[in-house]
mmCIF file of C-alpha atoms in Angstrom:
data_model
loop_
_atom_site.group_PDB
_atom_site.id
_atom_site.type_symbol
_atom_site.label_atom_id
_atom_site.label_comp_id
_atom_site.label_asym_id
_atom_site.label_seq_id
_atom_site.Cartn_x
_atom_site.Cartn_y
_atom_site.Cartn_z
ATOM 1 C CA UNK A 1 -16.637 93.986 63.911
ATOM 2 C CA UNK A 2 -15.079 89.721 63.755
ATOM 3 C CA UNK A 3 -15.928 87.493 66.215
ATOM 4 C CA UNK A 4 -13.387 88.313 68.973
ATOM 5 C CA UNK A 5 -14.367 91.700 68.819
ATOM 6 C CA UNK A 6 -11.641 93.694 67.027
ATOM 7 C CA UNK A 7 -12.461 95.741 64.460
ATOM 8 C CA UNK A 8 -12.720 94.425 60.678
ATOM 9 C CA UNK A 9 -10.056 94.531 57.857
ATOM 10 C CA UNK A 10 -10.664 94.925 54.683
ATOM 11 C CA UNK A 11 -8.547 94.483 51.636
ATOM 12 C CA UNK A 12 -8.402 95.701 48.057
ATOM 13 C CA UNK A 13 -7.938 92.749 45.618
ATOM 14 C CA UNK A 14 -8.725 93.648 42.128
ATOM 15 C CA UNK A 15 -6.815 89.629 40.450
ATOM 16 C CA UNK A 16 -6.723 86.178 42.263
ATOM 17 C CA UNK A 17 -2.639 87.414 43.577
ATOM 18 C CA UNK A 18 -4.078 90.080 45.307
ATOM 19 C CA UNK A 19 -6.669 87.787 46.993
ATOM 20 C CA UNK A 20 -4.291 85.338 48.097
ATOM 21 C CA UNK A 21 -2.233 88.303 49.538
ATOM 22 C CA UNK A 22 -4.779 89.230 51.609
ATOM 23 C CA UNK A 23 -6.049 85.913 52.804
ATOM 24 C CA UNK A 24 -2.353 85.287 53.318
ATOM 25 C CA UNK A 25 -1.782 88.319 55.690
ATOM 26 C CA UNK A 26 -4.831 88.495 57.832
ATOM 27 C CA UNK A 27 -7.724 90.328 55.857
ATOM 28 C CA UNK A 28 -10.824 89.617 57.564
ATOM 29 C CA UNK A 29 -12.452 90.146 54.420
ATOM 30 C CA UNK A 30 -11.884 91.562 50.728
ATOM 31 C CA UNK A 31 -13.669 93.623 48.570
ATOM 32 C CA UNK A 32 -13.666 93.478 44.559
ATOM 33 C CA UNK A 33 -15.352 94.800 41.300
ATOM 34 C CA UNK A 34 -16.850 92.463 38.478
ATOM 35 C CA UNK A 35 -16.788 93.347 35.110
ATOM 36 C CA UNK A 36 -18.074 96.728 34.030
ATOM 37 C CA UNK A 37 -19.480 97.678 36.710
ATOM 38 C CA UNK A 38 -17.001 98.863 39.353
ATOM 39 C CA UNK A 39 -15.750 102.081 40.429
ATOM 40 C CA UNK A 40 -12.239 100.923 39.101
ATOM 41 C CA UNK A 41 -13.127 99.737 35.917
ATOM 42 C CA UNK A 42 -10.473 101.088 34.000
ATOM 43 C CA UNK A 43 -7.646 100.881 36.576
ATOM 44 C CA UNK A 44 -7.836 97.534 38.114
ATOM 45 C CA UNK A 45 -8.167 93.650 36.302
ATOM 46 C CA UNK A 46 -11.484 93.326 37.275
ATOM 47 C CA UNK A 47 -13.180 89.452 38.171
ATOM 48 C CA UNK A 48 -15.799 88.350 35.773
ATOM 49 C CA UNK A 49 -18.783 86.386 36.881
ATOM 50 C CA UNK A 50 -17.085 82.816 35.890
ATOM 51 C CA UNK A 51 -15.271 84.191 39.056
ATOM 52 C CA UNK A 52 -17.063 84.583 41.923
ATOM 53 C CA UNK A 53 -17.587 80.772 43.112
ATOM 54 C CA UNK A 54 -13.516 80.606 42.491
ATOM 55 C CA UNK A 55 -13.924 84.114 45.154
ATOM 56 C CA UNK A 56 -15.655 82.986 47.479
ATOM 57 C CA UNK A 57 -15.162 79.148 47.939
ATOM 58 C CA UNK A 58 -11.306 80.250 48.358
ATOM 59 C CA UNK A 59 -12.527 83.261 51.120
ATOM 60 C CA UNK A 60 -15.081 80.935 53.094
ATOM 61 C CA UNK A 61 -12.337 78.068 52.979
ATOM 62 C CA UNK A 62 -10.219 81.063 55.175
ATOM 63 C CA UNK A 63 -13.049 82.611 56.938
ATOM 64 C CA UNK A 64 -12.574 85.629 54.843
ATOM 65 C CA UNK A 65 -15.921 87.536 53.975
ATOM 66 C CA UNK A 66 -16.385 88.715 50.430
ATOM 67 C CA UNK A 67 -17.635 91.842 49.481
ATOM 68 C CA UNK A 68 -18.804 92.644 45.500
ATOM 69 C CA UNK A 69 -18.266 97.016 44.485
ATOM 70 C CA UNK A 70 -21.290 97.308 42.695
ATOM 71 C CA UNK A 71 -21.466 101.605 43.273
ATOM 72 C CA UNK A 72 -21.362 102.969 40.319
ATOM 73 C CA UNK A 73 -23.764 105.248 38.620
ATOM 74 C CA UNK A 74 -26.448 103.112 37.151
ATOM 75 C CA UNK A 75 -28.164 103.508 33.884
ATOM 76 C CA UNK A 76 -31.566 101.434 32.620
ATOM 77 C CA UNK A 77 -29.582 99.442 30.205
ATOM 78 C CA UNK A 78 -27.355 98.111 32.895
ATOM 79 C CA UNK A 79 -30.395 97.315 35.198
ATOM 80 C CA UNK A 80 -30.550 93.512 33.736
ATOM 81 C CA UNK A 81 -26.056 93.253 34.188
ATOM 82 C CA UNK A 82 -26.974 93.732 38.249
ATOM 83 C CA UNK A 83 -29.572 91.642 38.458
ATOM 84 C CA UNK A 84 -27.320 88.826 36.727
ATOM 85 C CA UNK A 85 -24.483 89.899 39.087
ATOM 86 C CA UNK A 86 -26.482 89.737 42.386
ATOM 87 C CA UNK A 87 -27.985 86.772 41.556
ATOM 88 C CA UNK A 88 -24.866 84.926 40.066
ATOM 89 C CA UNK A 89 -22.742 86.428 43.727
ATOM 90 C CA UNK A 90 -25.610 85.334 45.818
ATOM 91 C CA UNK A 91 -25.637 81.651 44.212
ATOM 92 C CA UNK A 92 -21.662 81.777 44.787
ATOM 93 C CA UNK A 93 -21.556 82.427 48.310
ATOM 94 C CA UNK A 94 -20.456 85.887 47.803
ATOM 95 C CA UNK A 95 -21.201 88.061 51.488
ATOM 96 C CA UNK A 96 -22.277 91.491 50.544
ATOM 97 C CA UNK A 97 -23.072 93.677 47.967
ATOM 98 C CA UNK A 98 -21.226 97.456 48.283
ATOM 99 C CA UNK A 99 -24.149 99.425 46.911
ATOM 100 C CA UNK A 100 -24.981 103.344 46.144
ATOM 101 C CA UNK A 101 -27.763 103.551 43.385
ATOM 102 C CA UNK A 102 -31.387 102.533 44.951
ATOM 103 C CA UNK A 103 -31.797 99.911 42.154
ATOM 104 C CA UNK A 104 -28.662 97.903 43.194
ATOM 105 C CA UNK A 105 -30.247 98.119 47.020
ATOM 106 C CA UNK A 106 -33.429 96.795 46.035
ATOM 107 C CA UNK A 107 -32.627 94.494 43.712
ATOM 108 C CA UNK A 108 -30.164 93.019 46.329
ATOM 109 C CA UNK A 109 -32.648 92.734 49.227
ATOM 110 C CA UNK A 110 -35.566 91.210 46.516
ATOM 111 C CA UNK A 111 -32.593 87.827 47.182
ATOM 112 C CA UNK A 112 -31.674 88.305 50.684
ATOM 113 C CA UNK A 113 -28.400 89.715 50.249
ATOM 114 C CA UNK A 114 -26.711 92.020 52.848
ATOM 115 C CA UNK A 115 -26.120 95.595 51.565
ATOM 116 C CA UNK A 116 -23.426 97.850 52.261
ATOM 117 C CA UNK A 117 -23.884 101.521 51.621
ATOM 118 C CA UNK A 118 -21.093 102.773 49.450
ATOM 119 C CA UNK A 119 -19.291 106.073 50.801
ATOM 120 C CA UNK A 120 -20.766 107.586 47.070
ATOM 121 C CA UNK A 121 -23.741 108.502 49.389
ATOM 122 C CA UNK A 122 -22.329 110.709 51.715
ATOM 123 C CA UNK A 123 -23.426 109.101 54.777
ATOM 124 C CA UNK A 124 -22.479 112.141 57.456
ATOM 125 C CA UNK A 125 -24.939 111.849 60.457
ATOM 126 C CA UNK A 126 -27.032 109.168 62.427
ATOM 127 C CA UNK A 127 -30.678 110.276 60.776
ATOM 128 C CA UNK A 128 -29.524 109.152 57.387
ATOM 129 C CA UNK A 129 -27.769 106.305 58.860
ATOM 130 C CA UNK A 130 -31.189 105.230 60.542
ATOM 131 C CA UNK A 131 -32.920 105.743 56.950
ATOM 132 C CA UNK A 132 -30.151 103.457 55.415
ATOM 133 C CA UNK A 133 -30.483 100.521 58.251
ATOM 134 C CA UNK A 134 -33.975 99.732 56.723
ATOM 135 C CA UNK A 135 -31.984 98.508 53.531
ATOM 136 C CA UNK A 136 -28.338 97.623 54.739
ATOM 137 C CA UNK A 137 -26.591 96.034 57.797
ATOM 138 C CA UNK A 138 -22.902 98.102 57.101
ATOM 139 C CA UNK A 139 -22.561 102.034 56.478
ATOM 140 C CA UNK A 140 -19.489 103.361 54.910
ATOM 141 C CA UNK A 141 -19.291 106.978 56.024
ATOM 142 C CA UNK A 142 -18.404 110.244 54.542
ATOM 143 C CA UNK A 143 -14.331 110.481 54.040
ATOM 144 C CA UNK A 144 -14.461 113.887 54.937
ATOM 145 C CA UNK A 145 -15.539 113.159 59.101
ATOM 146 C CA UNK A 146 -13.483 114.026 62.021
ATOM 147 C CA UNK A 147 -13.122 111.076 64.471
ATOM 148 C CA UNK A 148 -15.173 113.194 66.683
ATOM 149 C CA UNK A 149 -18.014 113.198 63.974
ATOM 150 C CA UNK A 150 -17.688 109.794 63.755
ATOM 151 C CA UNK A 151 -18.013 108.441 67.686
ATOM 152 C CA UNK A 152 -21.043 110.726 67.893
ATOM 153 C CA UNK A 153 -22.732 108.138 65.018
ATOM 154 C CA UNK A 154 -21.401 105.416 66.400
ATOM 155 C CA UNK A 155 -22.881 106.777 69.741
ATOM 156 C CA UNK A 156 -25.868 107.595 68.193
ATOM 157 C CA UNK A 157 -26.530 104.317 66.973
ATOM 158 C CA UNK A 158 -25.886 102.134 70.110
ATOM 159 C CA UNK A 159 -28.049 104.615 71.924
ATOM 160 C CA UNK A 160 -30.871 104.941 69.231
ATOM 161 C CA UNK A 161 -29.908 101.069 68.927
ATOM 162 C CA UNK A 162 -30.435 101.203 64.908
ATOM 163 C CA UNK A 163 -30.357 97.989 63.755
ATOM 164 C CA UNK A 164 -29.992 96.536 60.154
ATOM 165 C CA UNK A 165 -31.840 93.925 58.029
ATOM 166 C CA UNK A 166 -29.912 91.244 59.875
ATOM 167 C CA UNK A 167 -31.437 92.409 63.242
ATOM 168 C CA UNK A 168 -27.731 93.587 64.475
ATOM 169 C CA UNK A 169 -26.348 96.647 65.184
ATOM 170 C CA UNK A 170 -25.511 98.855 62.329
ATOM 171 C CA UNK A 171 -21.709 98.696 61.605
ATOM 172 C CA UNK A 172 -19.596 102.046 60.594
ATOM 173 C CA UNK A 173 -16.854 101.263 58.488
ATOM 174 C CA UNK A 174 -14.598 103.732 57.430
ATOM 175 C CA UNK A 175 -11.651 104.212 54.764
ATOM 176 C CA UNK A 176 -8.373 103.383 56.423
ATOM 177 C CA UNK A 177 -5.525 103.402 54.278
ATOM 178 C CA UNK A 178 -4.616 104.462 50.503
ATOM 179 C CA UNK A 179 -5.706 106.783 47.635
ATOM 180 C CA UNK A 180 -7.759 109.629 48.451
ATOM 181 C CA UNK A 181 -9.452 111.969 45.691
ATOM 182 C CA UNK A 182 -9.394 116.099 45.324
ATOM 183 C CA UNK A 183 -13.620 115.512 44.867
ATOM 184 C CA UNK A 184 -16.092 115.082 48.161
ATOM 185 C CA UNK A 185 -15.992 110.842 48.845
ATOM 186 C CA UNK A 186 -14.697 110.324 45.159
ATOM 187 C CA UNK A 187 -17.611 112.088 42.992
ATOM 188 C CA UNK A 188 -15.761 114.091 40.687
ATOM 189 C CA UNK A 189 -16.637 115.440 37.130
ATOM 190 C CA UNK A 190 -13.303 116.697 35.633
ATOM 191 C CA UNK A 191 -12.391 113.053 33.819
ATOM 192 C CA UNK A 192 -16.178 113.101 32.434
ATOM 193 C CA UNK A 193 -15.764 117.185 30.741
ATOM 194 C CA UNK A 194 -12.023 116.532 29.991
ATOM 195 C CA UNK A 195 -12.710 112.871 28.089
ATOM 196 C CA UNK A 196 -15.656 112.335 28.344
ATOM 197 C CA UNK A 197 -14.495 109.227 30.502
ATOM 198 C CA UNK A 198 -17.090 109.204 33.911
ATOM 199 C CA UNK A 199 -14.845 108.411 37.032
ATOM 200 C CA UNK A 200 -18.296 107.405 38.694
ATOM 201 C CA UNK A 201 -19.124 104.944 35.641
ATOM 202 C CA UNK A 202 -15.097 103.446 37.320
ATOM 203 C CA UNK A 203 -13.366 105.318 33.960
ATOM 204 C CA UNK A 204 -11.346 107.717 35.723
ATOM 205 C CA UNK A 205 -8.772 109.452 33.962
ATOM 206 C CA UNK A 206 -7.396 110.745 37.312
ATOM 207 C CA UNK A 207 -6.932 114.613 35.751
ATOM 208 C CA UNK A 208 -5.909 115.502 39.453
ATOM 209 C CA UNK A 209 -2.615 113.837 39.479
ATOM 210 C CA UNK A 210 -1.240 115.555 36.412
ATOM 211 C CA UNK A 211 0.924 119.042 36.736
ATOM 212 C CA UNK A 212 -0.505 122.022 35.904
ATOM 213 C CA UNK A 213 0.533 126.010 35.237
ATOM 214 C CA UNK A 214 -1.974 128.621 36.890
ATOM 215 C CA UNK A 215 -2.076 131.733 34.473
ATOM 216 C CA UNK A 216 -3.946 134.860 34.914
ATOM 217 C CA UNK A 217 -5.985 135.430 31.586
ATOM 218 C CA UNK A 218 -6.089 139.693 32.005
ATOM 219 C CA UNK A 219 -2.437 140.022 32.946
ATOM 220 C CA UNK A 220 -1.388 136.841 31.711
ATOM 221 C CA UNK A 221 0.945 136.332 35.012
ATOM 222 C CA UNK A 222 1.829 133.365 35.322
ATOM 223 C CA UNK A 223 0.952 132.065 39.565
ATOM 224 C CA UNK A 224 3.968 130.403 41.415
ATOM 225 C CA UNK A 225 2.309 127.163 43.442
ATOM 226 C CA UNK A 226 3.780 126.083 46.427
ATOM 227 C CA UNK A 227 2.789 122.585 45.409
ATOM 228 C CA UNK A 228 3.041 121.394 41.326
ATOM 229 C CA UNK A 229 0.311 118.710 41.937
ATOM 230 C CA UNK A 230 -2.480 121.069 43.782
ATOM 231 C CA UNK A 231 -4.918 118.344 43.120
ATOM 232 C CA UNK A 232 -3.215 115.121 43.835
ATOM 233 C CA UNK A 233 -3.674 114.415 47.671
ATOM 234 C CA UNK A 234 -1.276 112.238 49.516
ATOM 235 C CA UNK A 235 -2.568 109.066 50.547
ATOM 236 C CA UNK A 236 -4.381 108.272 53.408
ATOM 237 C CA UNK A 237 -3.053 106.557 56.543
ATOM 238 C CA UNK A 238 -4.376 106.056 60.383
ATOM 239 C CA UNK A 239 -2.049 103.124 61.521
ATOM 240 C CA UNK A 240 -0.376 105.596 63.466
ATOM 241 C CA UNK A 241 -3.616 106.937 65.751
ATOM 242 C CA UNK A 242 -5.351 103.405 64.827
ATOM 243 C CA UNK A 243 -6.466 103.087 68.306
ATOM 244 C CA UNK A 244 -8.474 106.555 68.154
ATOM 245 C CA UNK A 245 -10.026 104.827 65.162
ATOM 246 C CA UNK A 246 -11.358 101.756 67.485
ATOM 247 C CA UNK A 247 -12.503 104.051 70.417
ATOM 248 C CA UNK A 248 -14.491 105.869 67.796
ATOM 249 C CA UNK A 249 -16.625 102.735 67.683
ATOM 250 C CA UNK A 250 -15.390 102.340 63.929
ATOM 251 C CA UNK A 251 -15.872 98.491 62.717
ATOM 252 C CA UNK A 252 -14.601 97.875 59.933
ATOM 253 C CA UNK A 253 -11.469 99.579 58.278
ATOM 254 C CA UNK A 254 -11.045 99.354 54.438
ATOM 255 C CA UNK A 255 -7.720 99.581 53.255
ATOM 256 C CA UNK A 256 -8.020 101.419 49.477
ATOM 257 C CA UNK A 257 -6.381 100.034 46.359
ATOM 258 C CA UNK A 258 -7.954 97.219 44.007
ATOM 259 C CA UNK A 259 -6.117 98.675 41.171
ATOM 260 C CA UNK A 260 -2.141 98.058 43.123
ATOM 261 C CA UNK A 261 0.270 95.335 43.154
ATOM 262 C CA UNK A 262 -0.129 92.306 45.121
ATOM 263 C CA UNK A 263 2.647 92.879 47.257
ATOM 264 C CA UNK A 264 0.764 96.365 48.106
ATOM 265 C CA UNK A 265 -2.241 94.325 49.340
ATOM 266 C CA UNK A 266 0.289 91.641 51.025
ATOM 267 C CA UNK A 267 2.110 94.695 52.935
ATOM 268 C CA UNK A 268 -0.741 96.734 54.138
ATOM 269 C CA UNK A 269 -2.733 94.296 55.098
ATOM 270 C CA UNK A 270 -0.233 92.351 57.171
ATOM 271 C CA UNK A 271 1.033 95.874 58.560
ATOM 272 C CA UNK A 272 -2.783 97.082 59.735
ATOM 273 C CA UNK A 273 -3.221 93.519 61.247
ATOM 274 C CA UNK A 274 -0.456 93.462 63.391
ATOM 275 C CA UNK A 275 -1.795 96.905 64.607
ATOM 276 C CA UNK A 276 -5.219 95.864 64.714
ATOM 277 C CA UNK A 277 -4.010 92.525 67.459
ATOM 278 C CA UNK A 278 -1.816 95.246 69.247
ATOM 279 C CA UNK A 279 -4.186 97.338 70.362
ATOM 280 C CA UNK A 280 -5.864 94.246 71.271
ATOM 281 C CA UNK A 281 -3.373 92.483 73.260
ATOM 282 C CA UNK A 282 -1.965 96.152 74.488
ATOM 283 C CA UNK A 283 0.747 96.099 72.648
ATOM 284 C CA UNK A 284 0.496 99.197 70.568
ATOM 285 C CA UNK A 285 3.830 101.114 70.830
ATOM 286 C CA UNK A 286 5.710 103.992 69.281
ATOM 287 C CA UNK A 287 8.503 101.552 68.282
ATOM 288 C CA UNK A 288 5.897 99.430 66.588
ATOM 289 C CA UNK A 289 4.226 102.492 64.544
ATOM 290 C CA UNK A 290 7.332 103.184 63.350
ATOM 291 C CA UNK A 291 8.336 100.206 61.758
ATOM 292 C CA UNK A 292 4.766 100.073 60.657
ATOM 293 C CA UNK A 293 5.084 103.041 58.601
ATOM 294 C CA UNK A 294 8.672 101.994 57.802
ATOM 295 C CA UNK A 295 6.869 98.907 56.217
ATOM 296 C CA UNK A 296 4.318 100.711 54.367
ATOM 297 C CA UNK A 297 6.477 103.208 52.772
ATOM 298 C CA UNK A 298 8.033 100.491 50.747
ATOM 299 C CA UNK A 299 5.052 100.342 48.481
ATOM 300 C CA UNK A 300 3.079 102.152 46.422
ATOM 301 C CA UNK A 301 2.263 105.692 47.970
ATOM 302 C CA UNK A 302 1.990 109.432 47.390
ATOM 303 C CA UNK A 303 3.564 110.312 50.942
ATOM 304 C CA UNK A 304 1.158 109.994 53.635
ATOM 305 C CA UNK A 305 -1.275 111.982 55.940
ATOM 306 C CA UNK A 306 -3.917 111.931 58.187
ATOM 307 C CA UNK A 307 -7.113 112.922 56.428
ATOM 308 C CA UNK A 308 -9.313 114.703 58.080
ATOM 309 C CA UNK A 309 -9.862 112.618 60.854
ATOM 310 C CA UNK A 310 -7.797 114.512 63.192
ATOM 311 C CA UNK A 311 -9.882 117.545 62.503
ATOM 312 C CA UNK A 312 -7.442 119.148 60.137
ATOM 313 C CA UNK A 313 -9.434 121.180 57.797
ATOM 314 C CA UNK A 314 -7.582 121.196 54.708
ATOM 315 C CA UNK A 315 -5.601 118.513 52.495
ATOM 316 C CA UNK A 316 -1.859 117.856 52.087
ATOM 317 C CA UNK A 317 -0.436 117.582 48.544
ATOM 318 C CA UNK A 318 1.674 115.327 46.953
ATOM 319 C CA UNK A 319 5.014 116.982 45.672
ATOM 320 C CA UNK A 320 5.458 114.445 43.060
ATOM 321 C CA UNK A 321 3.897 112.518 40.284
ATOM 322 C CA UNK A 322 3.745 108.959 40.856
ATOM 323 C CA UNK A 323 4.347 106.415 43.822
ATOM 324 C CA UNK A 324 6.441 107.719 46.397
ATOM 325 C CA UNK A 325 7.894 103.832 47.819
ATOM 326 C CA UNK A 326 11.049 103.524 49.021
ATOM 327 C CA UNK A 327 11.584 100.262 47.164
ATOM 328 C CA UNK A 328 10.251 98.850 43.899
ATOM 329 C CA UNK A 329 10.349 95.800 41.988
ATOM 330 C CA UNK A 330 12.362 94.754 38.756
ATOM 331 C CA UNK A 331 11.553 91.364 36.519
ATOM 332 C CA UNK A 332 14.145 88.836 37.118
ATOM 333 C CA UNK A 333 12.156 85.306 35.889
ATOM 334 C CA UNK A 334 9.571 82.820 36.138
ATOM 335 C CA UNK A 335 8.699 79.788 38.426
ATOM 336 C CA UNK A 336 9.795 76.114 37.237
ATOM 337 C CA UNK A 337 8.875 73.720 39.886
ATOM 338 C CA UNK A 338 9.241 73.311 43.506
ATOM 339 C CA UNK A 339 10.365 70.043 45.620
ATOM 340 C CA UNK A 340 8.718 69.846 48.659
ATOM 341 C CA UNK A 341 10.876 67.515 50.275
ATOM 342 C CA UNK A 342 13.829 69.301 50.224
ATOM 343 C CA UNK A 343 11.978 72.804 50.322
ATOM 344 C CA UNK A 344 13.966 74.367 47.133
ATOM 345 C CA UNK A 345 11.870 76.099 43.974
ATOM 346 C CA UNK A 346 13.709 76.686 40.106
ATOM 347 C CA UNK A 347 13.489 79.830 38.110
ATOM 348 C CA UNK A 348 14.531 80.785 35.141
ATOM 349 C CA UNK A 349 16.606 83.910 35.028
ATOM 350 C CA UNK A 350 14.973 85.769 32.194
ATOM 351 C CA UNK A 351 16.378 89.055 32.685
ATOM 352 C CA UNK A 352 18.578 90.896 34.824
ATOM 353 C CA UNK A 353 21.165 89.487 37.211
ATOM 354 C CA UNK A 354 20.636 87.737 40.494
ATOM 355 C CA UNK A 355 22.942 87.403 43.824
ATOM 356 C CA UNK A 356 23.083 86.571 46.997
ATOM 357 C CA UNK A 357 21.834 88.806 49.397
ATOM 358 C CA UNK A 358 19.212 89.752 47.083
ATOM 359 C CA UNK A 359 15.309 91.068 48.471
ATOM 360 C CA UNK A 360 13.626 89.448 46.274
ATOM 361 C CA UNK A 361 9.405 88.736 45.262
ATOM 362 C CA UNK A 362 7.473 86.011 44.011
ATOM 363 C CA UNK A 363 3.874 86.552 43.377
ATOM 364 C CA UNK A 364 1.337 83.924 41.269
ATOM 365 C CA UNK A 365 -2.531 83.373 41.598
ATOM 366 C CA UNK A 366 -2.138 80.762 44.297
ATOM 367 C CA UNK A 367 1.227 81.926 45.832
ATOM 368 C CA UNK A 368 -0.159 85.572 46.264
ATOM 369 C CA UNK A 369 3.096 87.639 47.229
ATOM 370 C CA UNK A 370 5.459 86.195 49.271
ATOM 371 C CA UNK A 371 8.912 88.539 49.961
ATOM 372 C CA UNK A 372 12.566 86.696 51.473
ATOM 373 C CA UNK A 373 16.093 87.617 51.280
ATOM 374 C CA UNK A 374 18.017 84.958 48.815
ATOM 375 C CA UNK A 375 20.355 83.269 51.024
ATOM 376 C CA UNK A 376 22.122 80.358 48.289
ATOM 377 C CA UNK A 377 21.688 79.925 44.661
ATOM 378 C CA UNK A 378 22.347 76.595 42.696
ATOM 379 C CA UNK A 379 23.046 76.566 39.087
ATOM 380 C CA UNK A 380 21.407 73.663 37.375
ATOM 381 C CA UNK A 381 20.783 71.886 40.661
ATOM 382 C CA UNK A 382 24.293 71.848 41.940
ATOM 383 C CA UNK A 383 27.137 74.309 41.694
ATOM 384 C CA UNK A 384 26.584 76.811 44.357
ATOM 385 C CA UNK A 385 27.122 80.633 43.260
ATOM 386 C CA UNK A 386 26.750 84.026 44.243
ATOM 387 C CA UNK A 387 25.337 85.524 41.503
ATOM 388 C CA UNK A 388 23.339 84.326 38.669
ATOM 389 C CA UNK A 389 22.650 85.498 35.092
ATOM 390 C CA UNK A 390 19.713 86.070 32.497
ATOM 391 C CA UNK A 391 19.825 82.638 30.610
ATOM 392 C CA UNK A 392 20.433 80.729 33.963
ATOM 393 C CA UNK A 393 18.242 77.905 35.050
ATOM 394 C CA UNK A 394 18.395 78.164 38.867
ATOM 395 C CA UNK A 395 17.049 76.560 42.335
ATOM 396 C CA UNK A 396 16.780 79.048 45.753
ATOM 397 C CA UNK A 397 15.230 77.622 49.146
ATOM 398 C CA UNK A 398 11.945 78.864 50.082
ATOM 399 C CA UNK A 399 9.217 77.746 52.384
ATOM 400 C CA UNK A 400 6.319 78.124 50.182
ATOM 401 C CA UNK A 401 5.626 75.996 47.307
ATOM 402 C CA UNK A 402 6.285 77.874 43.462
ATOM 403 C CA UNK A 403 4.262 77.249 40.495
ATOM 404 C CA UNK A 404 5.268 77.945 36.632
ATOM 405 C CA UNK A 405 2.523 80.297 37.060
ATOM 406 C CA UNK A 406 4.759 82.673 39.356
ATOM 407 C CA UNK A 407 6.949 85.618 38.494
ATOM 408 C CA UNK A 408 10.117 86.522 40.602
ATOM 409 C CA UNK A 409 10.947 90.123 41.008
ATOM 410 C CA UNK A 410 14.469 91.480 42.346
ATOM 411 C CA UNK A 411 13.395 94.498 45.617
ATOM 412 C CA UNK A 412 15.473 97.293 44.561
ATOM 413 C CA UNK A 413 15.437 100.638 46.780
ATOM 414 C CA UNK A 414 14.283 104.071 45.253
ATOM 415 C CA UNK A 415 14.889 107.752 44.950
ATOM 416 C CA UNK A 416 12.717 108.094 48.342
ATOM 417 C CA UNK A 417 14.466 105.549 50.240
#
């Protein structure tokens, strides 16, 4: 929980672009993987040890907490790497380690590093919380719990005054938004069996996201399925009942998506930031919830459902492969520079045309992810035009600094819009 008493909003970051997007849009904390020991080792751009000081400095400057995920299965040959990561994290000013393996927990505690218990350990009752409170200040509960069960655990923590190593009451964290796995809290072995690529070592091949045909081997009868992607759950979304999440005593809300784009991080963080603030000031209305759902639908998603929080027994499965986002980005060009006095950015158009009225996205390691509508285009800093084509050098009014490392995209509607 934050100092002002609000639920803590934790955003996923798999790149410096995503880190800046999380900071710009109001995240209280961020989490990320390092090197190969991450549950998203295959699907995201993981940071290196050399990045940790930069991440910590940037986050600390903005009062954002930083958490490293070290929650994969750990073997003996990993221990020296684990110790090096934790030692470097401590020296760099990283806030905490998210852990599942007892060796990682032990290594973190040896250097007095704050520990959060990963959802991989399936914390589902208050007695388990009491046990892990010997080592950790925050518990990420199992994803399969209802809010009623979550509330029973938070009540038990309060009544039992269960405190972590820091001396404060243990805080409960839950997943609030993003991809869900068909397996219990993510512990799946399909990828290991089929491709010798372990999901529990961060190398999931996502077998569950594919289309399958089920055949009765005795009769050869092909079984018709109502849903072709019967192992691919829709994405979790709690924003419509976030007030109930807060009432259940949850202190930290985690957005899933370290492998997703900077604009995904920007949009989800922005929406949940606004929702948390609206709950606090009494303006959490149906109209706002509808608007947030519309915005969340614009970035990567497999459709949305409530998870198990409202007591639903069975999952809801995706009806299509990949994203059902209502808009997608199309690469247009690159940044060239920024003229701060007149607030104008210069871009090279390297791909498709751009015209006045288009909605665009600019991403970059320092810029993060910025969306805006183009209302003016100037060619070669002089002639005002309605359309720019490939090969043009153009200027566009913007209220943020654009750098040569930045990329310009056009945002266009998809079949789901």
